[in-house]
Amino acid sequence: MRLVSFRHAGTRKFGAATEDGVVDLSQRTGERWPSLRAAIAAKGLDELAAAAKDVGADLGFDEIEWLPVIPDPEKILCIGLNYASHVGEVGRQVPEQPSVFSRLHSTLVPHRGKIVRPRASIDFDFEGELAVVIGERCRHVSRASALSVIAGYTCFLDGSVRDFQKHSVTAGKNFPATGPLGPWMVTADVVADPQRLELTTRLNGNVVQQDTTDHMIFDVATIIEYLSTVTWLEPGDIIATGTPDGVGAGLKPPLWMKPGDEVEVDISGIGTLSVNVVDE
């Protein structure tokens, strides 16, 4: 099942994406939950699947305003330096433990939205990533059971302001509207193994990153084990799992995103997140 968050007629809703549009699950479940995050927290995914089964789309894609698949996560946690190829291209050492930073809600951008190059810098880089959506409140999760706490998977574009990142990772990763998330969340039952996915990032139709998730230094289960040791994970929390090589900063000369560019993050079995770059 592919679950989306969207706005229609001024109201925020969620639903299931079909080939033709969206099944309005907010309406079909009696507006019981105000958001997809709330439905996940209430363990309502089975009910959503039943409501979406064998029904046609209520709305066409041209009738909705896309929202980040989880517009209101409590936390957005990101893993840096998680592919050896990327570690090498940026001249860093392979980490012994996951390297963690966080993002603010104001960085999120929806599918078909606009990612904003800040006026403070043109060193605006792309990082395509697999993102995990947590499905239940949990702490001290073992690696062996870590995949069981996942609600689903989605695509993420970690837009990075590289010159600011050099003196502060938090600053370089938290300019507004630099973190596209979507287009939808594929529920965990659809993805048999998150370490068997192909990730491709395209800039204006040209492939700039391409790798498979089995090349992660710390796999999804290890990341969840580590993060749940540090803090409580909550339903709807987003975990971005890192990017492979091919980022703009690793090229000579560097390749930065600029206004007018189209950027896509495509993950096999999940879908394609597409956004356009604009200036602040």
XYZ file of C-alpha atoms in Angstrom:
280
model
C 0.000 0.000 0.000
C 1.210 3.486 -0.886
C 0.024 6.084 1.618
C 0.074 9.803 0.892
C -0.606 13.043 2.734
C -2.279 15.806 0.766
C -4.494 18.849 0.922
C -7.846 19.110 -0.852
C -10.271 22.043 -0.724
C -8.148 23.583 2.025
C -8.288 20.509 4.272
C -5.316 18.308 5.122
C -6.020 14.647 4.410
C -4.321 11.323 3.798
C -5.044 8.481 1.436
C -3.808 5.629 -0.691
C -2.191 6.275 -4.075
C -3.476 4.254 -7.030
C -2.469 4.390 -10.677
C -5.215 6.940 -11.346
C -5.193 9.112 -8.231
C -5.880 8.980 -4.523
C -8.358 7.061 -2.388
C -9.438 9.531 0.312
C -8.879 7.430 3.420
C -9.578 10.343 5.747
C -13.154 10.370 4.480
C -13.505 6.599 4.198
C -12.463 6.087 7.837
C -14.848 8.713 9.162
C -12.213 11.368 9.793
C -11.190 9.286 12.829
C -7.558 10.294 12.538
C -6.419 13.847 11.774
C -3.257 12.745 9.971
C -1.367 9.768 8.636
C 0.958 10.035 11.607
C -2.056 9.694 13.934
C -3.304 6.652 12.013
C 0.108 5.013 12.325
C 0.231 5.763 16.061
C -3.218 4.154 16.500
C -2.003 1.042 14.629
C -4.576 1.723 11.963
C -2.647 0.558 8.897
C -4.663 -2.665 8.564
C -7.889 -0.676 8.639
C -6.536 1.699 6.020
C -5.594 -1.246 3.804
C -9.092 -2.683 4.118
C -10.674 0.685 3.289
C -8.495 1.051 0.194
C -8.981 -2.480 -1.111
C -10.656 -2.840 -4.509
C -11.886 0.765 -4.693
C -11.222 3.413 -7.299
C -9.561 6.763 -6.770
C -11.713 9.495 -5.227
C -9.456 12.281 -6.496
C -7.092 12.674 -9.425
C -3.506 13.673 -8.775
C -4.254 17.016 -10.443
C -6.931 17.697 -7.802
C -4.663 17.471 -4.773
C -1.840 19.475 -3.263
C 0.907 17.072 -2.278
C 2.291 17.264 1.254
C 5.407 15.631 2.719
C 4.267 12.064 3.371
C 4.543 12.688 7.128
C 4.043 16.467 7.372
C 4.408 16.589 11.158
C 6.980 14.068 12.433
C 8.126 14.518 15.992
C 11.705 13.863 14.887
C 13.695 13.781 11.672
C 16.932 11.893 12.360
C 19.572 11.543 9.670
C 22.624 9.341 9.266
C 25.695 10.839 7.648
C 28.621 9.035 6.015
C 26.791 5.723 5.663
C 28.178 4.504 2.324
C 31.920 3.852 2.028
C 31.899 5.266 -1.499
C 30.560 8.591 -0.201
C 32.988 8.620 2.727
C 35.830 8.271 0.229
C 34.659 10.993 -2.142
C 34.446 13.575 0.655
C 37.776 12.550 2.197
C 36.509 11.361 5.564
C 37.203 8.262 7.657
C 34.719 5.400 7.853
C 32.786 5.927 11.115
C 32.817 3.294 13.826
C 29.315 4.254 14.967
C 26.431 5.889 13.104
C 26.961 9.629 12.608
C 23.678 11.302 13.553
C 22.245 14.747 12.941
C 18.696 16.076 12.976
C 16.517 18.224 10.763
C 13.720 20.679 11.550
C 10.135 20.326 10.283
C 10.562 23.548 8.304
C 13.020 21.788 5.994
C 10.409 19.375 4.611
C 9.196 19.755 1.007
C 6.498 17.674 -0.753
C 6.690 15.723 -3.978
C 6.349 18.111 -6.941
C 7.230 20.944 -4.578
C 10.034 23.479 -4.618
C 13.395 22.971 -2.926
C 14.862 26.378 -2.080
C 18.473 27.368 -2.692
C 19.186 29.886 0.091
C 20.382 33.375 -0.701
C 23.327 32.821 1.673
C 25.096 30.271 -0.571
C 25.193 28.692 -4.016
C 26.985 25.553 -2.684
C 23.698 23.640 -2.743
C 24.165 19.889 -3.026
C 21.937 16.841 -3.536
C 21.898 13.612 -1.514
C 19.324 10.976 -2.451
C 18.403 8.685 0.436
C 16.131 5.896 1.613
C 13.998 7.079 4.536
C 12.301 4.948 7.169
C 9.008 5.802 8.907
C 8.749 4.457 12.445
C 5.518 2.643 13.288
C 5.410 2.477 17.076
C 6.799 4.048 20.209
C 9.901 2.075 21.085
C 13.165 2.164 22.995
C 16.133 -0.231 23.256
C 15.077 -2.169 20.165
C 17.359 -5.090 19.341
C 18.787 -5.364 15.853
C 16.988 -8.693 15.436
C 13.566 -7.097 15.942
C 14.275 -3.655 14.523
C 12.454 -4.098 11.211
C 9.250 -4.938 13.087
C 8.916 -1.345 14.367
C 8.899 0.147 10.855
C 5.616 1.423 9.368
C 7.070 1.977 5.919
C 9.658 3.469 3.601
C 9.882 6.573 1.440
C 12.328 8.705 -0.563
C 14.276 11.642 0.826
C 16.456 14.339 -0.722
C 18.945 15.733 1.785
C 19.633 19.180 0.321
C 22.928 20.317 1.830
C 24.435 23.804 1.962
C 28.044 22.662 1.852
C 29.951 25.769 2.930
C 27.754 26.155 6.022
C 28.032 22.419 6.689
C 31.814 22.766 6.955
C 31.510 24.768 10.155
C 28.176 23.351 11.375
C 26.365 20.229 10.166
C 23.202 21.458 11.884
C 23.348 24.748 9.983
C 24.169 23.196 6.623
C 21.261 20.740 6.870
C 18.526 23.000 8.234
C 17.855 25.803 5.799
C 14.083 25.999 5.165
C 12.586 23.897 2.355
C 15.703 21.809 1.674
C 14.435 18.316 2.588
C 11.939 16.810 0.102
C 10.121 13.728 1.439
C 7.763 11.472 -0.514
C 5.927 10.990 -2.746
C 4.315 8.368 -0.522
C 5.101 5.840 2.172
C 5.194 2.252 0.979
C 4.084 0.095 3.892
C 6.686 -2.222 5.372
C 4.938 -5.395 4.192
C 5.689 -4.397 0.585
C 9.465 -4.184 1.116
C 10.815 -7.635 1.901
C 14.341 -6.399 2.622
C 15.360 -2.715 2.845
C 18.954 -3.738 2.051
C 17.956 -4.952 -1.426
C 16.843 -1.680 -2.993
C 18.371 0.367 -5.805
C 18.680 4.113 -5.256
C 19.078 6.526 -8.171
C 19.320 10.321 -8.068
C 18.816 12.270 -11.293
C 19.589 15.928 -11.958
C 17.750 17.237 -15.025
C 17.302 13.663 -16.205
C 20.974 12.741 -15.840
C 21.937 10.032 -13.352
C 24.253 11.503 -10.715
C 23.958 8.830 -7.999
C 23.227 5.130 -8.339
C 23.852 2.422 -5.768
C 22.158 -0.336 -3.801
C 21.260 -0.197 -0.135
C 23.244 -3.332 0.664
C 26.296 -1.046 0.493
C 25.270 0.835 3.629
C 27.933 0.764 6.335
C 25.193 0.545 8.996
C 22.073 -1.215 7.758
C 18.550 -0.129 8.643
C 18.246 -2.540 11.562
C 21.543 -1.382 13.079
C 20.510 2.261 12.721
C 17.238 1.637 14.561
C 19.024 -0.298 17.305
C 21.475 2.592 17.765
C 18.935 5.422 17.670
C 16.513 3.628 19.994
C 19.365 3.287 22.482
C 19.806 7.047 22.417
C 16.160 8.141 22.522
C 12.545 7.075 22.258
C 11.419 6.579 18.691
C 7.847 7.675 18.061
C 5.244 6.748 15.415
C 5.831 8.837 12.314
C 9.459 9.652 13.129
C 11.584 9.868 9.988
C 15.029 8.294 9.737
C 17.095 9.191 6.664
C 19.678 6.470 6.144
C 22.486 8.231 4.256
C 23.591 8.782 0.681
C 25.979 6.992 -1.711
C 28.710 8.643 -3.765
C 28.050 10.977 -6.667
C 27.196 14.125 -4.692
C 28.046 17.438 -6.284
C 30.755 18.256 -3.748
C 32.698 15.162 -4.796
C 33.117 16.304 -8.405
C 35.764 18.548 -9.920
C 34.487 21.158 -10.472
C 31.613 20.755 -7.987
C 28.113 20.343 -9.380
C 25.643 22.444 -7.418
C 21.871 22.576 -7.762
C 20.599 25.814 -9.292
C 17.223 27.428 -9.985
C 15.352 25.682 -12.790
C 16.854 22.267 -12.050
C 14.657 19.212 -11.598
C 15.867 16.643 -9.075
C 14.516 13.114 -8.713
C 15.184 10.408 -6.139
C 14.070 7.022 -7.433
C 14.099 3.918 -5.195
C 13.116 0.517 -6.561
C 9.922 -0.836 -5.043
C 9.043 2.557 -3.556
C 8.709 5.259 -6.210
C 10.116 8.526 -7.502
C 10.291 11.790 -5.581
C 10.515 14.818 -7.914
C 11.093 18.487 -7.040
C 12.192 21.706 -8.731
C 14.908 24.062 -7.489
C 14.121 27.737 -6.929
C 16.031 30.636 -5.397
C 15.053 32.042 -2.016
